[in-house]
Coordinates of C-alpha atoms in Angstrom, one line a residue:
M10 CA 0.0 0.0 0.0
T11 CA 1.2 3.5 -0.7
L12 CA 0.2 6.6 1.3
V13 CA 0.8 10.2 0.5
L14 CA -0.4 12.5 3.3
D15 CA -0.8 16.1 2.1
A16 CA -0.4 18.1 5.2
R17 CA 0.1 21.5 3.5
S18 CA -3.2 22.7 4.9
A19 CA -2.6 21.4 8.4
A20 CA -2.7 24.9 9.8
R21 CA -6.4 25.1 8.6
G22 CA -7.2 21.9 10.5
I23 CA -7.3 19.5 7.6
M24 CA -5.0 17.1 5.7
E25 CA -5.6 15.0 2.6
S26 CA -4.8 11.3 2.5
H27 CA -4.1 9.6 -0.8
M28 CA -3.6 5.9 -0.9
V29 CA -3.2 3.1 -3.4
I30 CA -4.3 -0.2 -1.9
P31 CA -3.8 -3.6 -3.5
V32 CA -7.1 -5.4 -4.0
R33 CA -8.6 -8.5 -5.7
A34 CA -11.6 -8.4 -8.0
G35 CA -15.0 -8.9 -6.4
A36 CA -16.4 -7.9 -3.0
F37 CA -13.6 -6.2 -1.1
T38 CA -13.5 -4.6 2.3
I39 CA -11.2 -1.9 3.7
V40 CA -11.2 -0.7 7.3
Y41 CA -10.3 2.3 9.3
P42 CA -8.1 1.5 12.5
K43 CA -10.4 1.1 15.5
W44 CA -8.4 -0.3 18.5
I45 CA -5.4 2.0 18.8
P46 CA -2.3 0.7 20.7
G47 CA -1.3 3.0 23.6
E48 CA -4.9 4.3 23.8
H49 CA -6.1 0.9 24.9
G50 CA -9.5 1.2 23.4
P51 CA -11.7 1.5 20.3
T52 CA -10.7 5.2 19.9
G53 CA -10.0 5.5 16.2
P54 CA -11.6 8.9 15.4
L55 CA -13.9 7.7 12.7
N56 CA -15.7 11.1 12.8
D57 CA -12.5 12.7 11.4
V58 CA -12.9 10.8 8.1
S59 CA -14.6 13.0 5.4
Q60 CA -15.0 13.1 1.7
L61 CA -14.1 9.5 1.1
R62 CA -13.6 8.6 -2.5
I63 CA -12.6 5.2 -4.0
S64 CA -11.6 4.8 -7.7
A65 CA -9.8 2.5 -10.1
D66 CA -8.4 3.3 -13.5
G67 CA -9.8 6.8 -13.3
R68 CA -13.3 5.5 -12.6
T69 CA -15.2 6.2 -9.4
L70 CA -16.3 3.0 -7.5
A71 CA -19.3 3.1 -5.2
W72 CA -18.7 2.1 -1.6
S73 CA -21.0 1.4 1.4
R74 CA -20.3 1.5 5.1
D75 CA -21.0 -1.7 7.0
P76 CA -24.3 -1.3 9.0
V77 CA -22.9 -3.0 12.0
D78 CA -19.1 -2.4 12.0
M79 CA -19.0 1.2 10.9
Y80 CA -15.2 1.1 10.6
A81 CA -15.6 -1.1 7.6
F82 CA -16.2 0.0 4.0
H83 CA -17.3 -2.4 1.2
V84 CA -16.6 -1.9 -2.5
D85 CA -17.1 -4.1 -5.6
V86 CA -13.8 -4.3 -7.4
P87 CA -14.2 -4.7 -11.2
P88 CA -12.4 -7.7 -13.0
G89 CA -8.8 -7.0 -13.9
V90 CA -8.3 -4.3 -11.2
H91 CA -5.4 -5.0 -8.9
A92 CA -5.3 -1.7 -6.9
V93 CA -7.8 1.0 -6.0
R94 CA -7.1 4.7 -5.2
V95 CA -8.5 5.8 -1.9
D96 CA -8.7 9.5 -1.0
F97 CA -10.2 11.2 2.0
T98 CA -10.0 14.4 3.9
V99 CA -8.7 14.2 7.5
L100 CA -10.4 16.5 9.9
L101 CA -7.8 17.3 12.6
N102 CA -9.6 19.2 15.3
A103 CA -12.5 18.3 17.6
P104 CA -13.5 19.4 21.1
G105 CA -10.9 17.9 23.4
D106 CA -8.9 16.5 20.5
T107 CA -7.0 19.3 19.0
M108 CA -4.3 18.0 16.6
S109 CA -3.2 21.2 14.9
T110 CA -2.8 24.9 15.3
A111 CA -1.5 27.7 13.0
N112 CA 2.1 26.6 13.8
I113 CA 1.9 22.9 14.9
A114 CA 0.4 19.7 13.6
I115 CA 0.5 16.1 15.0
V116 CA 0.4 13.1 12.6
N117 CA -0.9 9.9 14.1
W118 CA -0.9 7.7 11.0
N119 CA -3.8 5.5 12.2
R120 CA -6.0 8.6 11.7
D121 CA -4.8 9.0 8.1
L122 CA -5.3 5.6 6.4
L123 CA -7.5 2.6 5.6
Y124 CA -6.2 -0.9 4.9
Q125 CA -7.4 -4.3 3.8
E126 CA -9.5 -6.1 6.4
N127 CA -8.3 -9.3 8.1
V128 CA -4.6 -8.8 7.4
N129 CA -1.8 -9.1 9.9
S130 CA -0.4 -5.6 10.4
H131 CA 3.1 -7.1 10.9
D132 CA 3.0 -8.5 7.4
Y133 CA 1.1 -5.8 5.5
Y134 CA 3.5 -3.2 4.1
V135 CA 3.1 0.5 3.5
K136 CA 5.3 3.1 1.8
A137 CA 4.4 6.5 3.1
A138 CA 5.2 10.1 2.1
L139 CA 4.4 13.4 3.6
L140 CA 4.0 16.9 2.1
L141 CA 5.0 19.5 4.7
P142 CA 3.6 23.1 4.9
P143 CA 6.2 25.6 3.6
G144 CA 8.9 26.3 6.0
W145 CA 7.9 23.7 8.6
S146 CA 10.2 21.2 10.2
Y147 CA 9.3 17.7 11.4
G148 CA 10.4 14.9 13.8
T149 CA 9.7 11.1 13.6
A150 CA 11.2 7.7 14.2
L151 CA 9.8 6.5 10.9
P152 CA 13.0 5.2 9.1
G153 CA 14.6 6.2 5.8
A154 CA 13.4 9.8 5.5
R155 CA 14.5 11.5 2.3
Q156 CA 13.4 15.1 1.8
N157 CA 13.0 16.8 -1.6
G158 CA 11.6 20.3 -1.2
N159 CA 8.6 19.9 1.1
R160 CA 8.1 16.2 0.3
I161 CA 9.5 13.5 2.6
D162 CA 9.5 9.9 1.5
F163 CA 10.0 7.1 4.0
D164 CA 11.1 3.5 3.8
T165 CA 8.5 0.8 3.2
V166 CA 7.6 -0.6 6.6
P167 CA 4.9 -2.9 8.1
L168 CA 1.7 -1.3 8.9
N169 CA 2.2 -1.8 12.6
V170 CA 5.5 0.1 12.4
L171 CA 3.9 3.0 10.5
V172 CA 1.1 3.3 13.1
D173 CA 3.8 3.1 15.9
S174 CA 5.7 6.0 14.4
P175 CA 3.9 9.3 15.0
L176 CA 5.2 12.5 13.4
D177 CA 5.2 16.1 14.8
M178 CA 5.8 19.1 12.6
G179 CA 5.7 22.8 13.0
R180 CA 6.9 26.3 12.0
Y181 CA 9.0 26.7 15.2
A182 CA 11.1 23.7 16.1
K183 CA 14.1 22.6 18.2
H184 CA 15.9 19.3 17.7
I185 CA 18.2 18.3 20.5
A186 CA 20.3 15.2 20.6
L187 CA 20.0 14.2 24.3
W188 CA 22.2 11.1 24.2
R189 CA 24.4 9.2 21.7
Q190 CA 26.3 5.9 21.7
G191 CA 27.6 4.7 18.4
S192 CA 24.7 4.8 16.0
A193 CA 22.1 4.9 18.8
V194 CA 20.7 8.3 19.6
Q195 CA 17.8 9.9 21.6
W196 CA 16.3 13.1 20.2
L197 CA 14.1 15.7 21.8
D198 CA 12.0 17.1 18.9
A199 CA 10.1 20.1 20.3
F200 CA 7.5 22.2 18.4
A201 CA 6.0 25.4 19.8
D202 CA 3.2 27.8 18.9
E203 CA 5.5 30.7 20.0
P204 CA 9.2 30.6 19.3
Q205 CA 10.1 31.9 22.8
D206 CA 8.8 28.8 24.3
L207 CA 11.7 26.9 22.8
D208 CA 14.2 28.9 24.8
F209 CA 14.8 26.0 27.2
P210 CA 17.0 26.8 30.2
A211 CA 20.3 24.9 29.9
P212 CA 20.0 23.3 33.3
E213 CA 16.6 21.8 32.3
V214 CA 18.1 20.3 29.1
T215 CA 20.8 18.8 31.2
K216 CA 18.2 16.9 33.3
Y217 CA 16.6 15.5 30.2
E218 CA 20.0 14.4 28.9
R219 CA 20.1 12.0 31.9
M220 CA 16.9 10.1 30.6
T221 CA 18.7 7.4 28.6
P222 CA 21.6 6.8 31.0
Q223 CA 19.2 6.4 34.0
A224 CA 16.8 4.3 31.9
L225 CA 19.7 2.0 30.8
R226 CA 20.8 1.6 34.4
L227 CA 17.2 0.9 35.5
Y228 CA 16.4 -1.7 32.8
G229 CA 19.8 -3.0 32.0
S230 CA 18.8 -3.2 28.3
R231 CA 17.8 -1.3 25.2
H232 CA 15.2 -2.2 22.6
W233 CA 15.4 0.7 20.2
Y234 CA 17.9 2.0 17.7
V235 CA 16.9 5.7 17.6
Y236 CA 14.4 7.3 19.9
H237 CA 12.5 10.5 19.4
S238 CA 10.8 12.2 22.3
L239 CA 8.3 14.3 20.3
L240 CA 6.9 17.3 22.2
T241 CA 4.4 19.9 21.3
L242 CA 4.1 23.1 23.4
S243 CA 0.8 24.8 23.0
Q244 CA -2.2 26.2 25.0
A245 CA -4.6 24.9 22.3
I246 CA -3.4 21.3 22.2
G247 CA -4.4 19.3 25.3
F248 CA -1.9 17.7 27.7
E249 CA -1.3 14.1 26.5
G250 CA 1.3 11.4 26.4
I251 CA 1.1 8.3 24.1
E252 CA 3.9 5.7 24.0
H253 CA 5.5 4.2 20.9
H254 CA 8.5 1.8 20.6
Q255 CA 11.1 4.3 19.2
S256 CA 9.3 7.5 20.0
S257 CA 6.6 9.1 22.1
D258 CA 3.8 11.6 21.4
N259 CA 4.0 14.2 24.2
R260 CA 1.8 17.3 24.4
A261 CA 2.1 20.0 27.0
S262 CA 1.3 23.6 27.7
S263 CA 3.4 26.3 26.0
D264 CA 5.5 27.0 29.2
F265 CA 6.1 23.3 30.1
M266 CA 9.8 23.5 29.6
T267 CA 10.3 27.0 31.0
D268 CA 8.1 27.0 34.1
P269 CA 9.3 25.0 37.2
K270 CA 5.8 24.6 38.4
E271 CA 4.9 22.7 35.1
Q272 CA 8.0 20.5 35.5
L273 CA 7.0 19.7 39.1
G274 CA 3.4 18.7 38.2
G275 CA 4.1 17.0 34.8
G276 CA 7.8 16.1 35.1
D277 CA 7.1 12.5 34.4
L278 CA 5.5 13.1 31.0
L279 CA 8.6 12.3 28.9
T280 CA 10.1 9.8 31.3
H281 CA 6.8 7.8 31.6
E282 CA 6.4 7.5 27.8
F283 CA 10.1 6.8 27.3
S284 CA 9.9 4.0 29.9
H285 CA 7.1 2.4 27.9
S286 CA 9.7 1.5 25.2
W287 CA 10.7 -1.3 27.6
N288 CA 7.5 -1.9 29.5
G289 CA 4.5 -1.8 27.2
K290 CA 6.1 -1.8 23.7
Y291 CA 8.9 -4.4 24.1
R292 CA 7.3 -6.4 26.9
R293 CA 3.5 -6.4 26.3
P294 CA 0.6 -8.3 27.8
A295 CA -0.3 -11.3 25.6
D296 CA -4.0 -10.5 25.5
L297 CA -3.3 -6.8 24.6
T298 CA -1.2 -7.8 21.5
T299 CA -3.4 -8.2 18.5
P300 CA -2.7 -8.9 14.8
N301 CA -4.5 -5.8 13.6
F302 CA -6.4 -2.7 14.7
Q303 CA -9.9 -4.1 14.4
I304 CA -9.5 -6.9 16.9
P305 CA -10.5 -5.9 20.5
M306 CA -7.8 -5.7 23.0
Q307 CA -8.1 -7.2 26.5
T308 CA -6.8 -4.7 29.0
D309 CA -6.8 -6.6 32.3
L310 CA -2.9 -6.5 32.7
L311 CA -2.7 -2.7 32.5
W312 CA -1.8 -2.8 36.2
V313 CA 1.5 -4.0 34.9
Y314 CA 1.7 -2.2 31.5
E315 CA 0.6 1.2 32.9
G316 CA 0.7 0.7 36.7
M317 CA 4.3 -0.5 36.9
N318 CA 5.3 2.1 34.2
Q319 CA 3.7 4.9 36.3
Y320 CA 6.1 3.9 39.1
L321 CA 9.1 3.6 36.8
G322 CA 8.4 6.7 34.9
D323 CA 8.1 8.6 38.2
V324 CA 11.3 7.0 39.4
L325 CA 13.1 8.2 36.3
S326 CA 11.7 11.7 36.7
F327 CA 13.3 11.9 40.1
R328 CA 16.6 10.0 39.3
T329 CA 17.2 12.4 36.4
G330 CA 16.5 15.4 38.6
I331 CA 13.6 16.6 36.4
R332 CA 11.9 16.5 39.8
D333 CA 13.9 17.1 42.9
P334 CA 14.3 13.7 44.6
K335 CA 13.9 15.4 48.0
T336 CA 10.2 16.2 47.0
Y337 CA 9.3 12.5 46.4
P338 CA 7.8 12.0 49.9
E339 CA 5.4 14.8 49.2
Y340 CA 4.5 13.2 45.9
L341 CA 4.0 9.9 47.5
A342 CA 1.9 11.4 50.3
Q343 CA -0.5 13.0 47.9
T344 CA -0.7 9.9 45.7
Y345 CA -1.5 7.7 48.7
A346 CA -3.9 10.1 50.3
E347 CA -5.9 10.6 47.1
L348 CA -6.5 6.9 46.6
D349 CA -7.1 6.2 50.3
A350 CA -9.9 8.8 50.3
E351 CA -11.6 7.4 47.2
P352 CA -15.0 6.0 48.2
G353 CA -15.2 3.8 45.1
R354 CA -12.4 1.5 46.3
L355 CA -14.7 0.1 49.0
T356 CA -16.8 -1.7 46.4
T357 CA -14.6 -1.9 43.2
P358 CA -11.3 -3.7 43.1
L359 CA -8.5 -2.3 41.0
I360 CA -8.7 -5.1 38.4
D361 CA -12.1 -3.8 37.4
T362 CA -10.6 -0.5 36.4
T363 CA -8.2 -2.2 34.1
V364 CA -10.7 -4.6 32.5
A365 CA -13.1 -1.6 32.0
A366 CA -10.3 0.7 30.8
P367 CA -11.6 1.0 27.2
Y368 CA -14.6 2.9 28.5
L369 CA -13.2 4.3 31.6
Y370 CA -10.6 6.2 29.5
Q371 CA -13.6 7.9 27.8
A372 CA -15.7 8.3 31.0
R373 CA -16.9 11.7 31.9
G374 CA -19.4 13.0 34.5
D375 CA -19.9 13.7 38.1
Y376 CA -18.7 11.6 41.1
S377 CA -15.7 10.0 39.5
S378 CA -14.5 9.1 43.0
L379 CA -17.5 6.8 43.4
R380 CA -17.1 5.2 39.9
R381 CA -13.2 5.1 40.0
T382 CA -11.3 6.0 36.9
A383 CA -8.7 4.7 34.5
G384 CA -6.2 6.9 36.3
D385 CA -6.5 4.6 39.3
F386 CA -4.4 1.8 37.9
Y387 CA -1.7 4.3 37.1
S388 CA -1.5 6.0 40.5
E389 CA -2.4 2.9 42.6
G390 CA -0.1 0.9 40.3
H391 CA 2.7 3.3 41.5
L392 CA 1.9 2.3 45.1
I393 CA 1.7 -1.4 44.4
W394 CA 5.0 -1.5 42.5
L395 CA 6.7 0.6 45.2
A396 CA 5.4 -2.0 47.7
A397 CA 6.9 -4.7 45.5
D398 CA 10.2 -2.8 45.3
V399 CA 10.4 -2.4 49.1
T400 CA 9.4 -6.1 49.6
I401 CA 12.2 -7.2 47.4
R402 CA 14.7 -5.0 49.3
K403 CA 13.3 -6.4 52.6
L404 CA 13.5 -10.0 51.4
T405 CA 17.1 -9.6 50.2
A406 CA 18.5 -7.5 53.0
N407 CA 18.5 -4.5 50.5
K408 CA 20.8 -6.4 48.1
K409 CA 18.3 -6.5 45.3
S410 CA 15.4 -4.2 44.2
L411 CA 12.8 -3.8 41.5
D412 CA 15.7 -2.7 39.2
D413 CA 16.9 -6.3 39.3
F414 CA 13.5 -7.5 38.3
E415 CA 13.5 -5.1 35.4
H416 CA 16.8 -6.5 34.1
V417 CA 15.1 -10.0 34.1
F418 CA 11.9 -8.6 32.7
T419 CA 13.5 -6.9 29.7
E420 CA 16.3 -9.4 28.9
P421 CA 18.1 -10.0 26.6
Q422 CA 20.2 -6.8 26.9
F423 CA 19.9 -5.6 23.3
T424 CA 17.3 -6.2 20.5
G425 CA 15.6 -4.1 17.9
P426 CA 12.0 -2.8 18.4
I427 CA 10.3 -6.1 18.7
V428 CA 7.4 -7.4 20.9
K429 CA 7.9 -10.0 23.6
T430 CA 4.6 -10.9 25.4
Y431 CA 3.9 -11.9 29.0
T432 CA 1.2 -13.2 31.3
R433 CA 0.5 -12.6 34.9
A434 CA 2.0 -15.9 35.8
E435 CA 5.2 -15.1 33.9
V436 CA 5.5 -11.7 35.8
E437 CA 5.1 -13.5 39.1
S438 CA 7.6 -16.1 38.1
M439 CA 10.2 -13.5 37.1
L440 CA 9.7 -11.7 40.5
S441 CA 10.3 -15.0 42.3
R442 CA 13.6 -15.4 40.4
V443 CA 14.7 -12.2 42.0
A444 CA 13.2 -12.7 45.4
P445 CA 11.3 -15.9 46.2
Y446 CA 7.9 -14.9 47.6
D447 CA 4.2 -15.6 47.2
W448 CA 3.8 -12.9 44.6
H449 CA 0.5 -14.4 43.4
A450 CA -1.0 -13.7 46.8
F451 CA 0.6 -10.3 46.9
F452 CA -1.1 -9.2 43.6
Q453 CA -4.3 -11.0 44.6
R454 CA -4.6 -8.8 47.6
W455 CA -3.8 -5.5 46.0
V456 CA -5.1 -5.9 42.5
Y457 CA -7.8 -8.5 42.4
A458 CA -9.5 -8.2 45.7
I459 CA -11.3 -5.2 47.2
A460 CA -8.6 -3.3 49.2
P461 CA -10.1 -0.7 51.6
H462 CA -6.8 1.0 51.7
P463 CA -3.8 1.1 49.3
P464 CA -0.5 -0.5 50.3
Y465 CA 0.9 1.3 53.3
E466 CA 3.1 -1.1 55.3
D467 CA 5.9 -0.6 52.7
I468 CA 5.9 3.1 53.3
E469 CA 6.6 2.6 57.0
Q470 CA 9.2 -0.1 56.1
A471 CA 10.9 2.5 53.9
G472 CA 11.3 4.8 56.9
W473 CA 8.3 7.1 56.6
R474 CA 4.9 7.7 58.1
L475 CA 1.8 9.5 56.7
V476 CA 0.5 12.5 58.6
Y477 CA -2.0 15.3 57.9
N478 CA -1.7 18.9 58.9
A479 CA -2.5 22.4 57.7
K480 CA 0.7 22.8 55.7
P481 CA 0.0 22.7 51.9
N482 CA 1.4 19.6 50.2
T483 CA 4.0 20.7 47.6
Y484 CA 2.4 18.7 44.7
I485 CA -1.2 19.5 45.6
A486 CA -0.3 23.2 45.8
S487 CA 1.1 23.0 42.2
D488 CA -2.3 22.1 40.9
D489 CA -4.9 24.8 40.0
G490 CA -8.0 24.8 42.1
V491 CA -8.9 24.5 45.8
N492 CA -8.3 21.0 47.3
A493 CA -10.5 20.5 50.3
W494 CA -10.8 16.8 49.8
Y495 CA -9.1 16.0 53.1
S496 CA -11.0 18.6 55.1
I497 CA -14.6 19.2 54.1
G498 CA -14.4 16.6 51.4
A499 CA -14.7 18.7 48.2
R500 CA -12.7 19.8 45.2
L501 CA -13.2 23.3 44.0
T502 CA -12.0 25.5 41.2
Q503 CA -10.3 28.8 41.9
D504 CA -13.6 30.6 41.3
G505 CA -15.6 28.2 43.6
E506 CA -17.2 25.7 41.2
V507 CA -17.6 22.3 43.0
R508 CA -15.9 19.6 40.9
D509 CA -16.4 16.6 43.2
V510 CA -17.8 15.8 46.7
R511 CA -16.5 12.9 48.8
D512 CA -19.1 10.4 50.0
S513 CA -19.6 10.5 53.8
S514 CA -17.7 13.8 54.2
A515 CA -18.9 17.0 55.8
A516 CA -19.5 18.6 52.4
W517 CA -21.6 15.5 51.4
A518 CA -23.6 15.7 54.6
A519 CA -24.3 19.4 54.0
G520 CA -25.7 18.7 50.5
L521 CA -23.0 20.1 48.3
I522 CA -23.0 18.5 44.8
P523 CA -20.8 18.8 41.7
G524 CA -21.8 21.7 39.4
M525 CA -22.6 24.1 42.2
K526 CA -20.8 27.4 42.4
I527 CA -20.0 28.7 45.8
V528 CA -20.8 32.4 45.9
A529 CA -20.0 33.1 49.6
V530 CA -18.5 31.5 52.6
D531 CA -19.4 32.7 56.1
K532 CA -21.1 35.7 54.4
Q533 CA -17.9 36.7 52.5
Q534 CA -17.6 36.6 48.7
F535 CA -15.9 33.4 47.8
T536 CA -12.2 33.5 47.1
P537 CA -9.6 30.8 47.9
Q538 CA -8.3 33.0 50.7
A539 CA -11.8 33.5 52.2
F540 CA -12.4 29.8 52.1
E541 CA -9.2 29.0 53.8
Y542 CA -10.0 31.6 56.5
A543 CA -13.4 30.0 57.1
L544 CA -11.7 26.6 57.5
K545 CA -9.3 28.0 60.1
S546 CA -11.9 30.0 61.9
A547 CA -14.2 26.9 62.3
Q548 CA -11.5 25.3 64.5
N549 CA -12.4 27.7 67.2
T550 CA -16.2 27.4 67.2
T551 CA -18.9 24.9 67.1
A552 CA -20.9 26.8 64.5
P553 CA -20.9 25.2 61.0
I554 CA -19.2 26.9 58.0
E555 CA -22.0 28.7 56.1
I556 CA -21.8 28.3 52.3
L557 CA -24.0 30.1 49.8
A558 CA -24.1 28.3 46.5
T559 CA -26.0 28.4 43.2
R560 CA -26.8 25.8 40.6
N561 CA -28.9 26.2 37.5
G562 CA -30.2 29.5 38.6
W563 CA -31.2 28.4 42.1
Y564 CA -29.5 29.5 45.3
G565 CA -29.2 27.7 48.6
T566 CA -27.4 27.9 52.0
Y567 CA -25.4 24.8 53.1
L568 CA -24.1 24.3 56.6
V569 CA -20.8 22.4 56.6
N570 CA -20.2 20.9 60.1
Y571 CA -16.4 20.7 59.9
H572 CA -13.9 21.9 62.5
G573 CA -10.6 20.3 61.6
G574 CA -9.0 23.2 59.7
P575 CA -7.1 22.9 56.5
R576 CA -5.8 19.3 56.0
F577 CA -3.1 18.0 53.7
P578 CA -1.1 14.8 53.6
H579 CA 2.7 14.6 54.2
L580 CA 5.3 11.9 54.9
V581 CA 7.6 12.3 57.9
R582 CA 10.7 10.3 58.8
I583 CA 10.5 7.5 61.3
T584 CA 13.5 7.8 63.6
G585 CA 15.9 5.0 63.4
R586 CA 14.8 3.5 60.1
P587 CA 16.8 3.7 56.9
D588 CA 15.4 6.0 54.2
L589 CA 14.6 3.6 51.4
L590 CA 12.6 6.2 49.5
G591 CA 15.7 8.3 49.2
E592 CA 17.7 5.3 48.1
I593 CA 15.2 4.4 45.4
M594 CA 14.9 7.9 44.0
R595 CA 18.6 9.0 44.0
A596 CA 20.4 9.0 40.7
H597 CA 21.9 5.5 40.0

């Protein structure tokens, strides 16, 4: 199959896809990718396909969409025709899914093609080319790029490799070689809406230059030849990270690389996706590995794929210094506290969030803390794999760690970008090779059974204890909004909109509900400062906090009977115990 993607109008929010697809005469079906690797669900944006035309030998062929599988298109191929031309317009931008601006565009190839049904994507070959807008640069791991003017031709590759090789392009770009060893190289390809956002501070670049050395030390292996950390910097394109074997599709706000607050809150963006090259792309759950993009994926092992990777991506963010390792206890405190105060965990085990991931990723609406979210197997995965790390250290008198497991998990030391699948039993067996233990029971407790609380014993074994006090948590303070989740039991925006209310909390008992907007607190106009003052004042009285709120044009007064003051989670050292958290997060 050949594909020419005309992206010269990307700044207008459209691209044109031109394909020649080998066919056979008679009834023939072509399909649009539905189940997208890294997105873990049937997320192929079918609504972005427009103006579809199929022709052969200059003659238009009629096509029809399958009435059940709307991702499939049927065409009758005349005798003697061995290839059809398929053209369609790609619509790039939708609410919550912005893929281009006046100066940046993101190419996810699965959005730009159709292919023959029922083929194995590893054995179905594509030769792709791209037409760039004038004056734009690009970055991609797709091999064999040859540029002539504004046209780039790439090597012929299997379909799965093309889909696994996103491309970013833009008017303002910076390409930084973060690491080299022989022919192997890691690039940071950054594209910004405004050129000044590419003026990265030199110390920040130095931290990102440590990504590969720290990852090689962590995993003891490498399964890529050339790696491209693609990064768009824009206020219009939403925050996102999608993993690929030799690249990652990272999207952040315009000041992501220049604002320390952004690096604190999202400092694991590039390290998380980079870590996926080992865990998720090279090692991949067997039931998540499918021959093509129409076959449903089974996502039950995302607690390894994403959960372990959340832990390892965070570890790398601290070991590189992108985040200060001294702040890790604050990060861990807020992660633990948020999950411990989630009402949904009392009825729903973590495994259900992974099995239900294809729809939980798309879930929207009120009371997410009751439903649980796809984010849970990321953040609780961090806690579970930290517990595994501390357990290994305890079992081996601190002679081994999860790093040793990663060396076993990702062996042999060097391969190209291939896939090696695993099952739960194999993961448990590999852990036992490092530290004999009943790992099946360990995961049964924390993943497969209802766990009223996340793992905590390992935090104390690591030399720390969880406390709550009025001092703001460093990581919670870096987020926008007013976090009263651990006090009255509500999350608010800066202007007082109620985003969520915790079951059985004081805010819940008072009748606050998501969607309300708090107008006044204790008869003062709402501001974050007035709200904090009300929390502090309530410690010295038995009177409830009086909240005036409005929703859908109706006003009401709500009495919040809470007297504990501002409350935030922290970890404090346990005297006499070694600091394993510091050992885990220091540069190795």
